[in-house]
Amino acid sequence: MSSQESSARIAPVPSPPRLRPYQQQAVTRVVEHFRDSHAPAVVVLPTGSGKSLVIAELARLARGRVLVLAHVRELVEQNHAKYQAYGLDADIFSAGLGQKQAERQVVFGSVQSVVRNLDSFEKGGFTLLVIDECHRVSPDKDASYRQVIDHLKRANPRLKILGLTATPYRLGQGFIYHRHCHGMVRGEADCFFQACVFEQPLRLMVKQGYLAPPVRVDAAVERYDFSRLAPNARGLFAEEELNRVVRGNRATPTIIEEIVARARDRRGVMLFAATVDHAEEILGYLPADEAALITGATPSRERQRLIEAFKTERLKYLVNVAVLTTGFDAPHVDLIAILRPTESVGLYQQIVGRGLRLAPGKTDCLILDYAGNPWDLYAPEIGSPKPDSDSEPVQVECPSCGHANLFWGKRDGDLVIEHHGRRCQGLVDDHQGKRSQCDFRFRFKTCEACGAENDIAARACHGCGERLVDPDDKLKAALRLKDARVLRVSGMQLEATRNGRGLPRLKVTYHDEDGATLDEWFALETPAQRGAFAAAFLRHHLRAPGANWRPTSPEAVIAERRRLKAPDFVIGRRAGRHWQVREKLFDYVGRHRKASAAGDAG
């Protein structure tokens, strides 16, 4: 056989896929991080940004063995396919895909299959573990991902662990990582993932043309009213409460009629229902030969058949109940209809993200929200639950290090009049060049033993280790004293007055539900007096603590009383013929009822 004939039979080696600039930057940041650290890291990339390609490139560059985990077989299959696009072979370990091989250098597996077969991962220690949709890694050390991690680390204590996600936030936990590459603290110091080494903003992805622009339309028809529902202790809406709103709701037929009308020139429509009962009702109003429903109870083969029919556009409408928010890739989707409340901006972004991938002939994705979800698609995560429907992300500068924090809060025009931040999120360098979190606290509990400021939920002082006095114990002790007065504060009045010598003073009066009062006075004439007022009063009473507001007169304080909040309890002690305020309790959580909860008492 001639050399010409021989070469004709050799399959050409495919050229590796070309990474977009942000994908290459993500890979570079990961390599740089693991060159200097063993700390678990996170890369944040929006839905549709090509996480699979980043994973494939990292697996190709890795010198040792690599295990890539995902929670659904669709992601396992997608990630494996991208790696194969390099002309390289890898094993699949997933019962759902009918393969359980773990011999090659790179293995793509489902966490459910791997955790049940840890003995198959005894030999040939892995050097890199990659976790797709890593916001699913539970803090619980007995959870599946943690079991796999512990098993791999016993074989290789220097195992590098990388997570990728579009939404680095977990309900009930907050941010899943501690430090961000832009120099801020997001999650707690004990987060499993220590650093976010790269993040690509969704707005930039759309602006640069890598994602289809979302077009949110305010529906003209009647909507569902989920406003009275509150998430449970796990941060989720209860199914029975959701059903109470949507079951037989007269708005449903009209809503589906509008969706069908708006979908006339659209190719793929995904509808997100509140409950299974709701989804079944929705399906009944859609064109029967063009629609299907997928729930958590849909058998695997049937689910795959319906998804394939939708992806090949033999079905136009796909209704689902919380099962296609991640790991689902259908680029032709150009209409998202949301008929359920979303518990977080992260979930909202995951849902909308199903329609943002690019596809031939696709110019945008229409977003129809019939549940009144308050989330801004481009808004960053805050890291704590939204305190109320009126709150929005606000920027708050730290008076100590100057870091621009992002907290839930409220504005009056451009002025931030309230925020819920506790501690500055900035990272600062000490004299040895070590980076740590700024220690300025917007809200705090003072240690009576050493004077250190602690988090309002702390039980022991971070400075001296002494047990912090519980607010309930303070109230209980004060109530036992004959010369103490405890007010459950129902109001606070400010008055510009003069003392016995005719000097101007600010009089602050606290009163309870029965009319009992306690007063305190402040002078603001000199810089020293104004400094004392800021430390003793403003630092605690500001609705937006840390604000650079320094009033110079009682009248100036009264004119801006909207900036101030009253304490929950005030404790006074008798001093001669007068009462003196000794203690004020803010952000109280305990056994005693606050005045604001009077309507709930009984």
Coordinates of N, CA and C in Angstrom, one line a residue, residues 38 126-127 153 156-160:
H38 N -3.9 25.7 47.3 CA -4.7 24.5 47.3 C -6.1 24.8 47.6
F126 N -6.5 11.3 41.9 CA -6.8 12.5 41.0 C -6.1 13.7 41.6
T127 N -5.8 14.6 40.6 CA -5.1 15.8 41.0 C -6.0 17.0 40.9
K153 N -9.5 13.2 48.6 CA -8.4 13.8 49.3 C -7.7 12.9 50.2
N156 N -5.2 11.9 47.8 CA -4.3 13.0 47.4 C -4.7 14.2 48.2
P157 N -4.0 14.5 49.4 CA -4.4 15.7 50.2 C -4.2 17.0 49.5
R158 N -3.4 17.0 48.4 CA -3.1 18.2 47.6 C -4.1 18.4 46.4
L159 N -5.2 17.7 46.5 CA -6.2 17.8 45.4 C -6.7 19.2 45.2
K160 N -6.7 19.6 43.9 CA -7.2 20.9 43.5 C -8.7 20.8 43.2

